[in-house]
Amino acid sequence: MKKRIFKNMVLLVGVTLLITFGSLFVICYQIVYEQMQNQIHSEAIYVENAINELSNEDDVLAYLNDLKKESKSRITYVSNDGTVLFDTVMESSTMENHGKRPEIADALANGYTFDVRLSDTISKQTYYYAVRLDSGCVVRIAYTSDSAIALFFNILPYICCVYIVVIIIMVSWVSSMTSKIVNPINNLDLKEPADDFEYKELIPLLARIRKQNEEQQRNEQIRREFTANVSHELKTPLTSISGYAEMIETGMVMEGDEKKFAGIIHKESLRLMNLVEDTIRLSKLDEKKIAIEKEDVNLLKVVEDVKNSIIPLANKNKVTFVSECGEVHIDAVELMMNELILNLCNNAVKYNRPNGQVTLRIFKEDEKVVIQVIDTGIGISKDNQDRIFERFYRVDKSHSRQTGGTGLGLAIVKHVVEYHNGDIAIDSELDKGTKITVTLV
Ligand code: ADP
């Protein structure tokens, strides 16, 4: 990142300097050009007026001879046929006919002209101003100075010096700047990012990191609670199994009590098995990566299976079980549908009262499949309604344990619903009953 910022800054400063020097050069050259033009124009007018005042040729030549000493410009006096009559630099008789020189030809034709030509070496250029006199002759003022290219090469060393100084200043400035920019990011506490970070642009990212951290902490907490709960839930029946088994082994059981103790051991081992099975199921559901193939499931068939498992318990608890389900098909995992309906019905029977009723209704509404389990049982208070889907959460621990509950049933239900992208709603009133509605697409 530092390298990138540095590279871009160098590029930016380099381009800025280049544009600045380029435009400065063009502007300066333009100013010099205009000044030269004005200067030789004034000089030509001055000479023109002076010559026009003189009456004969000898006076003109004498005047021009005098000018030779004062003027820095080259002055050439040409007759109207192009013959050079006088020149401040060369002997006029040795000079060729100037009639075809562009500035002379132009002045003869149009009265005056301005021209600029590069010399043979291109390092010099000559400005010409030629003007036709009243006599028909032409006087030409010429001034030679450095050309634009020469000017450029003349100032190049200064440009290079400025460049080097600017680059040195910029390198130290940019490296301190990039450190200033990058250091706060490097020193960021990602575990607890501050709310008022100095770079406002990074606040949404930090908010995301904070949220992720919180989620991670929550998951970690759930995982720890889950492990603690599993150990506790496994230990309770195991303690009782090993305690009763030890009593039988050491002969501490009174005659006739063996059957009772064996019954307790059997019940506790069944609870243990339930717990292990539920835990395995949950951990399988947790591994969302393993996508289980969905298929066309006939819920009527599932209801029949559930009924076969639930009716013995319902009869034992003196609860009437009613099911209202037609031929409803759904794209789902059959085993999961079985677990979902069985767990809901199982709870509705377990947390019911003698002579109570459980109604299982499955129907289609707006292309959605609705599964409703309604009971006339003990109900769930509002406070507990949000928590009963947590793993191992039980409203009444002893009641749940007595009924062989593991506290994982509704956690499994929630997982199954999420797996099928459905919704679950609970409507319950203490001492009146509970209605749980699952909606699946
Ligand atoms: P458990 O194995 O204890 O039944 P669940 O996860 O199935 O575990 O249910 C969690 C808790 O929610 C139960 O312990 C019980 O207190 C409460 N509960 C679930 N269903 C009902 C219901 N239909 N009526 C009253 N309470 C219920």
Short mmCIF file of C-alpha atoms and ligand atoms in Angstrom, two decimals:
data_model
loop_
_atom_site.label_atom_id
_atom_site.label_comp_id
_atom_site.label_asym_id
_atom_site.label_seq_id
_atom_site.Cartn_x
_atom_site.Cartn_y
_atom_site.Cartn_z
CA MET A 1 0.00 0.00 0.00
CA LYS A 2 2.84 2.38 0.96
CA LYS A 3 4.57 1.61 -2.34
CA ARG A 4 1.37 2.29 -4.26
CA ILE A 5 0.66 5.62 -2.56
CA PHE A 6 4.29 6.58 -3.10
CA LYS A 7 4.27 5.63 -6.79
CA ASN A 8 1.06 7.54 -7.45
CA MET A 9 2.29 10.62 -5.60
CA VAL A 10 5.57 10.63 -7.56
CA LEU A 11 3.63 10.27 -10.79
CA LEU A 12 1.24 13.06 -9.84
CA VAL A 13 4.02 15.47 -8.85
CA GLY A 14 6.04 14.54 -11.98
CA VAL A 15 3.11 15.19 -14.31
CA THR A 16 2.24 18.44 -12.48
CA LEU A 17 5.81 19.70 -12.81
CA LEU A 18 5.93 18.74 -16.46
CA ILE A 19 2.68 20.55 -17.24
CA THR A 20 3.79 23.59 -15.19
CA PHE A 21 7.16 23.83 -16.93
CA GLY A 22 5.63 23.19 -20.35
CA SER A 23 2.99 25.89 -19.99
CA LEU A 24 5.46 28.34 -18.41
CA PHE A 25 7.83 27.80 -21.30
CA VAL A 26 5.12 28.38 -23.92
CA ILE A 27 3.88 31.54 -22.14
CA CYS A 28 7.41 32.96 -21.70
CA TYR A 29 8.30 32.24 -25.32
CA GLN A 30 5.10 33.96 -26.46
CA ILE A 31 5.93 37.05 -24.40
CA VAL A 32 9.51 37.21 -25.77
CA TYR A 33 8.20 36.77 -29.31
CA GLU A 34 5.72 39.64 -28.95
CA GLN A 35 8.32 41.88 -27.36
CA MET A 36 10.77 41.23 -30.21
CA GLN A 37 8.07 41.93 -32.77
CA ASN A 38 7.15 45.25 -31.08
CA GLN A 39 10.78 46.23 -30.70
CA ILE A 40 11.80 45.76 -34.34
CA HIS A 41 8.49 47.19 -35.49
CA SER A 42 9.17 50.43 -33.54
CA GLU A 43 12.72 50.53 -34.80
CA ALA A 44 11.60 50.04 -38.43
CA ILE A 45 8.99 52.83 -38.15
CA TYR A 46 11.60 55.10 -36.58
CA VAL A 47 14.09 54.44 -39.40
CA GLU A 48 11.35 54.70 -42.05
CA ASN A 49 10.25 58.13 -40.79
CA ALA A 50 13.82 59.33 -40.58
CA ILE A 51 14.68 58.21 -44.13
CA ASN A 52 11.45 59.61 -45.57
CA GLU A 53 12.53 63.01 -44.23
CA LEU A 54 15.83 62.87 -46.13
CA SER A 55 15.86 64.24 -49.65
CA ASN A 56 18.80 62.49 -51.36
CA GLU A 57 20.40 59.06 -51.40
CA ASP A 58 23.75 60.18 -49.96
CA ASP A 59 22.02 61.57 -46.87
CA VAL A 60 20.22 58.29 -46.44
CA LEU A 61 23.44 56.30 -46.65
CA ALA A 62 25.15 58.71 -44.24
CA TYR A 63 22.24 58.38 -41.81
CA LEU A 64 22.36 54.59 -42.02
CA ASN A 65 26.09 54.61 -41.47
CA ASP A 66 25.55 56.61 -38.29
CA LEU A 67 22.89 54.16 -37.15
CA LYS A 68 25.35 51.27 -37.58
CA LYS A 69 27.22 52.43 -34.48
CA GLU A 70 24.11 52.77 -32.28
CA SER A 71 21.73 49.98 -33.31
CA LYS A 72 22.11 46.38 -32.22
CA SER A 73 19.86 45.28 -35.06
CA ARG A 74 21.02 44.62 -38.56
CA ILE A 75 19.69 47.23 -40.97
CA THR A 76 19.55 46.52 -44.70
CA TYR A 77 18.58 49.09 -47.29
CA VAL A 78 17.32 47.58 -50.57
CA SER A 79 16.29 49.29 -53.80
CA ASN A 80 12.95 48.45 -55.41
CA ASP A 81 14.67 46.01 -57.82
CA GLY A 82 16.19 44.03 -54.92
CA THR A 83 19.72 45.45 -55.09
CA VAL A 84 21.23 45.81 -51.63
CA LEU A 85 22.29 49.45 -51.26
CA PHE A 86 23.46 49.31 -47.66
CA ASP A 87 23.86 46.75 -44.88
CA THR A 88 25.13 47.28 -41.35
CA VAL A 89 26.87 43.89 -41.24
CA MET A 90 28.21 43.16 -44.72
CA GLU A 91 29.61 45.12 -47.61
CA SER A 92 26.48 45.73 -49.75
CA SER A 93 28.30 45.20 -53.08
CA THR A 94 29.14 41.61 -52.09
CA MET A 95 25.53 40.77 -51.27
CA GLU A 96 23.24 39.00 -53.73
CA ASN A 97 19.97 40.47 -54.97
CA HIS A 98 17.35 40.42 -52.15
CA GLY A 99 14.32 40.89 -54.41
CA LYS A 100 13.26 37.26 -53.87
CA ARG A 101 13.70 37.25 -50.06
CA PRO A 102 10.16 36.66 -48.69
CA GLU A 103 10.14 39.67 -46.32
CA ILE A 104 11.53 42.04 -49.06
CA ALA A 105 9.13 40.73 -51.73
CA ASP A 106 6.24 41.08 -49.25
CA ALA A 107 7.20 44.63 -48.24
CA LEU A 108 7.58 45.66 -51.91
CA ALA A 109 4.14 44.24 -52.68
CA ASN A 110 2.22 45.13 -49.50
CA GLY A 111 4.11 48.00 -47.83
CA TYR A 112 5.46 46.14 -44.79
CA THR A 113 5.91 42.62 -43.36
CA PHE A 114 7.05 40.72 -40.29
CA ASP A 115 8.74 37.35 -40.53
CA VAL A 116 10.67 34.94 -38.33
CA ARG A 117 13.10 32.35 -39.71
CA LEU A 118 15.28 29.75 -38.07
CA SER A 119 18.96 29.96 -38.82
CA ASP A 120 20.82 27.01 -40.36
CA THR A 121 21.84 25.70 -36.93
CA ILE A 122 18.22 25.94 -35.59
CA SER A 123 19.67 27.25 -32.33
CA LYS A 124 19.11 30.83 -33.55
CA GLN A 125 16.18 32.55 -35.14
CA THR A 126 15.94 35.91 -36.87
CA TYR A 127 13.06 38.35 -36.64
CA TYR A 128 12.58 40.53 -39.73
CA TYR A 129 10.57 43.67 -40.17
CA ALA A 130 10.68 45.17 -43.67
CA VAL A 131 8.93 48.39 -44.66
CA ARG A 132 8.61 50.13 -48.06
CA LEU A 133 9.74 53.77 -48.02
CA ASP A 134 8.21 56.68 -49.91
CA SER A 135 11.04 56.33 -52.45
CA GLY A 136 9.94 52.75 -53.24
CA CYS A 137 13.07 51.28 -51.59
CA VAL A 138 12.78 48.90 -48.64
CA VAL A 139 14.47 49.13 -45.26
CA ARG A 140 14.72 45.85 -43.32
CA ILE A 141 15.44 45.53 -39.62
CA ALA A 142 16.68 42.10 -38.52
CA TYR A 143 17.36 40.88 -35.01
CA THR A 144 18.80 37.47 -34.22
CA SER A 145 18.21 35.75 -30.89
CA ASP A 146 18.11 32.25 -29.44
CA SER A 147 15.46 30.01 -30.99
CA ALA A 148 12.73 28.34 -28.86
CA ILE A 149 14.71 25.08 -28.91
CA ALA A 150 17.89 26.83 -27.80
CA LEU A 151 15.91 28.67 -25.15
CA PHE A 152 14.55 25.35 -23.93
CA PHE A 153 18.01 23.79 -23.72
CA ASN A 154 19.29 26.90 -21.97
CA ILE A 155 16.76 26.62 -19.19
CA LEU A 156 16.86 22.79 -19.07
CA PRO A 157 19.61 22.64 -16.38
CA TYR A 158 17.53 24.91 -14.14
CA ILE A 159 14.44 22.77 -14.74
CA CYS A 160 16.45 19.65 -13.82
CA CYS A 161 17.71 21.30 -10.64
CA VAL A 162 14.17 22.27 -9.63
CA TYR A 163 13.01 18.73 -10.45
CA ILE A 164 15.69 17.17 -8.26
CA VAL A 165 14.94 19.52 -5.35
CA VAL A 166 11.19 18.92 -5.66
CA ILE A 167 11.68 15.14 -5.86
CA ILE A 168 13.90 15.14 -2.76
CA ILE A 169 11.35 17.21 -0.82
CA MET A 170 8.51 15.08 -2.15
CA VAL A 171 10.19 11.74 -1.30
CA SER A 172 10.65 12.71 2.34
CA TRP A 173 7.21 14.32 2.52
CA VAL A 174 5.45 11.38 0.82
CA SER A 175 7.18 8.77 2.98
CA SER A 176 6.21 10.63 6.16
CA MET A 177 2.68 11.09 4.77
CA THR A 178 2.26 7.42 3.85
CA SER A 179 3.48 6.41 7.31
CA LYS A 180 0.99 8.80 8.85
CA ILE A 181 -1.79 7.32 6.69
CA VAL A 182 -0.87 3.66 7.15
CA ASN A 183 0.20 3.64 10.82
CA PRO A 184 -3.27 4.17 12.33
CA ILE A 185 -4.53 1.27 10.16
CA ASN A 186 -1.65 -0.99 11.23
CA ASN A 187 -2.20 -0.10 14.87
CA LEU A 188 -5.91 -0.83 14.69
CA ASP A 189 -7.24 -3.09 17.42
CA LEU A 190 -9.28 -5.50 15.30
CA LYS A 191 -10.66 -7.25 18.38
CA GLU A 192 -12.27 -4.06 19.64
CA PRO A 193 -12.23 -1.44 16.87
CA ALA A 194 -13.02 2.06 18.17
CA ASP A 195 -16.27 3.77 17.12
CA ASP A 196 -14.55 7.10 16.45
CA PHE A 197 -11.72 5.97 14.15
CA GLU A 198 -10.04 8.94 12.48
CA TYR A 199 -10.72 7.66 8.94
CA LYS A 200 -14.47 8.02 8.54
CA GLU A 201 -14.32 5.95 5.31
CA LEU A 202 -13.24 2.89 7.32
CA ILE A 203 -16.03 3.13 9.92
CA PRO A 204 -18.46 0.85 7.96
CA LEU A 205 -15.68 -1.76 7.60
CA LEU A 206 -14.89 -1.55 11.33
CA ALA A 207 -18.58 -1.86 12.14
CA ARG A 208 -18.63 -5.08 10.07
CA ILE A 209 -15.55 -6.40 11.87
CA ARG A 210 -17.13 -5.53 15.24
CA LYS A 211 -20.32 -7.36 14.24
CA GLN A 212 -18.31 -10.39 13.10
CA ASN A 213 -16.37 -10.37 16.36
CA GLU A 214 -19.58 -10.24 18.36
CA GLU A 215 -21.02 -13.07 16.30
CA GLN A 216 -17.85 -15.08 16.78
CA GLN A 217 -17.96 -14.46 20.54
CA ARG A 218 -21.63 -15.44 20.63
CA ASN A 219 -20.92 -18.64 18.68
CA GLU A 220 -18.01 -19.39 20.97
CA GLN A 221 -20.28 -18.85 24.00
CA ILE A 222 -22.96 -21.15 22.50
CA ARG A 223 -20.31 -23.78 21.73
CA ARG A 224 -18.96 -23.61 25.31
CA GLU A 225 -22.46 -23.76 26.80
CA PHE A 226 -23.30 -26.66 24.50
CA THR A 227 -20.23 -28.64 25.57
CA ALA A 228 -20.92 -27.90 29.25
CA ASN A 229 -24.58 -28.88 28.84
CA VAL A 230 -23.81 -32.10 26.96
CA SER A 231 -21.32 -33.14 29.66
CA HIS A 232 -23.83 -32.33 32.38
CA GLU A 233 -26.69 -34.11 30.61
CA LEU A 234 -24.53 -37.17 30.02
CA LYS A 235 -23.25 -37.23 33.57
CA THR A 236 -26.67 -37.16 35.27
CA PRO A 237 -28.03 -40.46 33.84
CA LEU A 238 -24.56 -42.05 33.97
CA THR A 239 -24.25 -41.24 37.68
CA SER A 240 -27.58 -42.79 38.37
CA ILE A 241 -26.84 -45.86 36.19
CA SER A 242 -23.48 -46.46 37.81
CA GLY A 243 -24.91 -45.81 41.31
CA TYR A 244 -27.74 -48.31 40.96
CA ALA A 245 -25.53 -50.86 39.17
CA GLU A 246 -22.99 -50.60 42.00
CA MET A 247 -25.72 -51.14 44.60
CA ILE A 248 -26.84 -54.31 42.78
CA GLU A 249 -23.21 -55.45 42.42
CA THR A 250 -22.39 -54.97 46.10
CA GLY A 251 -25.62 -56.61 47.21
CA MET A 252 -26.94 -53.47 48.89
CA VAL A 253 -30.33 -53.89 47.27
CA MET A 254 -33.11 -55.30 49.32
CA GLU A 255 -34.76 -58.44 48.15
CA GLY A 256 -37.36 -57.65 45.45
CA ASP A 257 -35.93 -54.21 44.63
CA GLU A 258 -33.64 -55.51 41.85
CA LYS A 259 -36.44 -55.23 39.28
CA LYS A 260 -37.17 -51.62 40.29
CA PHE A 261 -33.48 -50.66 40.09
CA ALA A 262 -33.04 -52.45 36.76
CA GLY A 263 -36.06 -50.45 35.51
CA ILE A 264 -34.37 -47.18 36.55
CA ILE A 265 -31.12 -48.22 34.87
CA HIS A 266 -33.06 -49.11 31.72
CA LYS A 267 -34.91 -45.76 31.72
CA GLU A 268 -31.76 -43.74 32.28
CA SER A 269 -29.89 -45.61 29.55
CA LEU A 270 -32.77 -44.92 27.15
CA ARG A 271 -32.51 -41.22 28.02
CA LEU A 272 -28.80 -41.42 27.40
CA MET A 273 -29.40 -42.99 24.02
CA ASN A 274 -31.95 -40.28 23.15
CA LEU A 275 -29.47 -37.62 24.13
CA VAL A 276 -26.69 -39.12 22.03
CA GLU A 277 -29.02 -39.53 19.05
CA ASP A 278 -30.29 -35.91 19.32
CA THR A 279 -26.74 -34.59 19.64
CA ILE A 280 -25.64 -36.54 16.57
CA ARG A 281 -28.66 -35.24 14.64
CA LEU A 282 -27.92 -31.65 15.62
CA SER A 283 -24.26 -31.84 14.73
CA LYS A 284 -25.23 -33.32 11.35
CA LEU A 285 -27.61 -30.40 10.78
CA ASP A 286 -24.88 -28.01 11.86
CA GLU A 287 -22.72 -29.18 9.01
CA LYS A 288 -24.65 -27.20 6.45
CA LYS A 289 -21.94 -27.88 3.89
CA ILE A 290 -23.24 -31.42 3.53
CA ALA A 291 -26.27 -30.70 1.42
CA ILE A 292 -28.80 -33.48 1.67
CA GLU A 293 -30.68 -34.11 -1.54
CA LYS A 294 -34.32 -32.97 -1.35
CA GLU A 295 -37.05 -35.11 -2.85
CA ASP A 296 -40.78 -35.13 -3.33
CA VAL A 297 -42.20 -36.01 0.11
CA ASN A 298 -45.78 -37.07 0.70
CA LEU A 299 -46.55 -35.53 4.10
CA LEU A 300 -49.59 -37.78 4.55
CA LYS A 301 -47.23 -40.76 4.72
CA VAL A 302 -45.00 -38.93 7.20
CA VAL A 303 -48.04 -38.17 9.37
CA GLU A 304 -48.96 -41.86 9.40
CA ASP A 305 -45.44 -42.76 10.64
CA VAL A 306 -45.57 -40.03 13.30
CA LYS A 307 -48.99 -41.21 14.44
CA ASN A 308 -47.66 -44.74 14.91
CA SER A 309 -44.87 -43.46 17.15
CA ILE A 310 -46.95 -40.91 19.07
CA ILE A 311 -50.22 -42.74 19.80
CA PRO A 312 -48.75 -45.07 22.48
CA LEU A 313 -47.41 -42.01 24.38
CA ALA A 314 -50.66 -40.10 23.86
CA ASN A 315 -52.64 -43.06 25.20
CA LYS A 316 -50.29 -43.36 28.16
CA ASN A 317 -50.74 -39.63 28.96
CA LYS A 318 -54.50 -39.80 28.29
CA VAL A 319 -54.23 -37.25 25.51
CA THR A 320 -56.33 -37.41 22.34
CA PHE A 321 -54.30 -37.11 19.16
CA VAL A 322 -56.10 -35.83 16.06
CA SER A 323 -54.54 -35.34 12.64
CA GLU A 324 -56.00 -33.37 9.74
CA CYS A 325 -53.87 -33.87 6.67
CA GLY A 326 -54.64 -34.41 3.01
CA GLU A 327 -52.30 -35.40 0.15
CA VAL A 328 -49.76 -32.64 0.62
CA HIS A 329 -46.49 -32.92 -1.29
CA ILE A 330 -43.36 -30.94 -0.61
CA ASP A 331 -39.80 -30.78 -1.93
CA ALA A 332 -37.90 -31.66 1.25
CA VAL A 333 -35.74 -34.17 3.11
CA GLU A 334 -38.16 -36.87 4.28
CA LEU A 335 -36.21 -37.83 7.40
CA MET A 336 -36.03 -34.19 8.49
CA MET A 337 -39.79 -33.71 7.93
CA ASN A 338 -40.35 -36.76 10.10
CA GLU A 339 -38.16 -35.34 12.90
CA LEU A 340 -39.84 -31.94 12.68
CA ILE A 341 -43.42 -33.22 12.96
CA LEU A 342 -42.52 -35.91 15.51
CA ASN A 343 -40.70 -33.46 17.82
CA LEU A 344 -43.56 -30.94 17.73
CA CYS A 345 -46.21 -33.62 18.36
CA ASN A 346 -44.08 -35.27 21.02
CA ASN A 347 -43.83 -31.94 22.94
CA ALA A 348 -47.55 -31.25 22.48
CA VAL A 349 -48.34 -34.61 24.10
CA LYS A 350 -45.59 -34.42 26.78
CA TYR A 351 -46.50 -30.93 27.98
CA ASN A 352 -50.23 -31.59 27.96
CA ARG A 353 -52.71 -32.52 30.70
CA PRO A 354 -54.78 -35.65 31.20
CA ASN A 355 -57.80 -35.56 28.87
CA GLY A 356 -56.09 -32.88 26.80
CA GLN A 357 -55.95 -32.83 23.02
CA VAL A 358 -53.31 -32.47 20.33
CA THR A 359 -54.29 -31.51 16.79
CA LEU A 360 -51.86 -31.86 13.90
CA ARG A 361 -52.96 -29.92 10.81
CA ILE A 362 -51.14 -29.87 7.50
CA PHE A 363 -52.50 -27.86 4.59
CA LYS A 364 -51.48 -25.72 1.63
CA GLU A 365 -51.93 -21.95 1.64
CA ASP A 366 -50.75 -19.64 -1.17
CA GLU A 367 -48.49 -22.37 -2.59
CA LYS A 368 -46.92 -22.74 0.88
CA VAL A 369 -47.11 -25.81 3.11
CA VAL A 370 -48.34 -25.06 6.62
CA ILE A 371 -47.76 -27.48 9.49
CA GLN A 372 -49.64 -26.65 12.71
CA VAL A 373 -49.45 -28.47 16.02
CA ILE A 374 -52.05 -27.25 18.53
CA ASP A 375 -52.29 -28.50 22.09
CA THR A 376 -54.40 -27.78 25.14
CA GLY A 377 -51.44 -28.18 27.50
CA ILE A 378 -49.54 -26.15 30.07
CA GLY A 379 -48.56 -23.37 27.65
CA ILE A 380 -45.34 -21.34 27.57
CA SER A 381 -44.90 -17.88 29.13
CA LYS A 382 -43.94 -14.95 26.83
CA ASP A 383 -40.43 -14.75 28.40
CA ASN A 384 -39.72 -18.37 27.61
CA GLN A 385 -41.15 -18.34 24.10
CA ASP A 386 -37.98 -16.75 22.65
CA ARG A 387 -35.65 -19.14 24.45
CA ILE A 388 -37.18 -22.58 23.97
CA PHE A 389 -35.39 -23.01 20.60
CA GLU A 390 -31.99 -22.73 22.33
CA ARG A 391 -30.13 -25.97 22.87
CA PHE A 392 -30.86 -27.54 26.27
CA TYR A 393 -33.21 -24.75 27.29
CA ARG A 394 -36.12 -26.14 29.24
CA VAL A 395 -38.86 -24.22 31.00
CA ASP A 396 -39.22 -26.87 33.68
CA LYS A 397 -36.09 -29.03 33.87
CA SER A 398 -37.55 -31.70 36.14
CA HIS A 399 -40.73 -32.07 34.07
CA SER A 400 -38.68 -32.34 30.89
CA ARG A 401 -36.39 -34.93 32.43
CA GLN A 402 -39.30 -36.95 33.79
CA THR A 403 -40.75 -37.11 30.30
CA GLY A 404 -37.39 -38.21 28.84
CA GLY A 405 -36.72 -34.83 27.19
CA THR A 406 -33.20 -33.89 26.17
CA GLY A 407 -33.81 -30.13 25.63
CA LEU A 408 -32.69 -30.51 22.02
CA GLY A 409 -36.02 -31.24 20.29
CA LEU A 410 -36.94 -27.64 19.36
CA ALA A 411 -33.31 -26.82 18.44
CA ILE A 412 -33.55 -29.64 15.90
CA VAL A 413 -36.94 -28.31 14.71
CA LYS A 414 -35.46 -24.82 14.24
CA HIS A 415 -32.56 -26.24 12.25
CA VAL A 416 -34.83 -28.28 10.00
CA VAL A 417 -37.00 -25.21 9.32
CA GLU A 418 -33.93 -23.11 8.49
CA TYR A 419 -32.58 -25.87 6.25
CA HIS A 420 -35.80 -25.69 4.22
CA ASN A 421 -35.85 -21.85 4.26
CA GLY A 422 -39.09 -21.84 6.20
CA ASP A 423 -40.57 -19.90 9.12
CA ILE A 424 -41.64 -20.91 12.58
CA ALA A 425 -44.15 -19.04 14.76
CA ILE A 426 -45.33 -19.70 18.27
CA ASP A 427 -48.59 -18.69 19.87
CA SER A 428 -49.01 -19.81 23.43
CA GLU A 429 -50.79 -18.90 26.66
CA LEU A 430 -49.97 -20.26 30.08
CA ASP A 431 -52.39 -22.97 31.24
CA LYS A 432 -54.36 -22.75 28.00
CA GLY A 433 -52.18 -24.33 25.35
CA THR A 434 -49.72 -23.79 22.54
CA LYS A 435 -49.95 -23.48 18.77
CA ILE A 436 -46.74 -23.88 16.78
CA THR A 437 -46.96 -23.02 13.06
CA VAL A 438 -44.27 -23.95 10.56
CA THR A 439 -44.52 -22.50 7.06
CA LEU A 440 -42.44 -24.06 4.27
CA VAL A 441 -42.14 -22.88 0.70
P1 ADP B 1 -37.41 -31.23 25.61
O1 ADP B 1 -36.64 -32.40 25.25
O2 ADP B 1 -37.15 -30.74 27.00
O3 ADP B 1 -38.86 -31.38 25.35
P2 ADP B 1 -37.46 -29.25 23.53
O4 ADP B 1 -36.35 -28.54 22.88
O5 ADP B 1 -38.33 -30.07 22.67
O6 ADP B 1 -36.83 -30.06 24.69
O7 ADP B 1 -38.35 -28.15 24.23
C1 ADP B 1 -37.75 -27.18 25.02
C2 ADP B 1 -38.69 -26.75 26.15
O8 ADP B 1 -39.80 -26.03 25.62
C3 ADP B 1 -39.31 -27.90 26.87
O9 ADP B 1 -38.46 -28.33 27.90
C4 ADP B 1 -40.59 -27.31 27.39
O10 ADP B 1 -40.37 -26.66 28.62
C5 ADP B 1 -40.96 -26.28 26.35
N1 ADP B 1 -42.03 -26.77 25.42
C6 ADP B 1 -41.84 -27.27 24.19
N2 ADP B 1 -43.00 -27.56 23.58
C7 ADP B 1 -43.98 -27.23 24.47
C8 ADP B 1 -45.40 -27.29 24.45
N3 ADP B 1 -46.08 -27.74 23.41
N4 ADP B 1 -46.06 -26.87 25.54
C9 ADP B 1 -45.40 -26.38 26.61
N5 ADP B 1 -44.07 -26.30 26.71
C10 ADP B 1 -43.36 -26.72 25.65
#
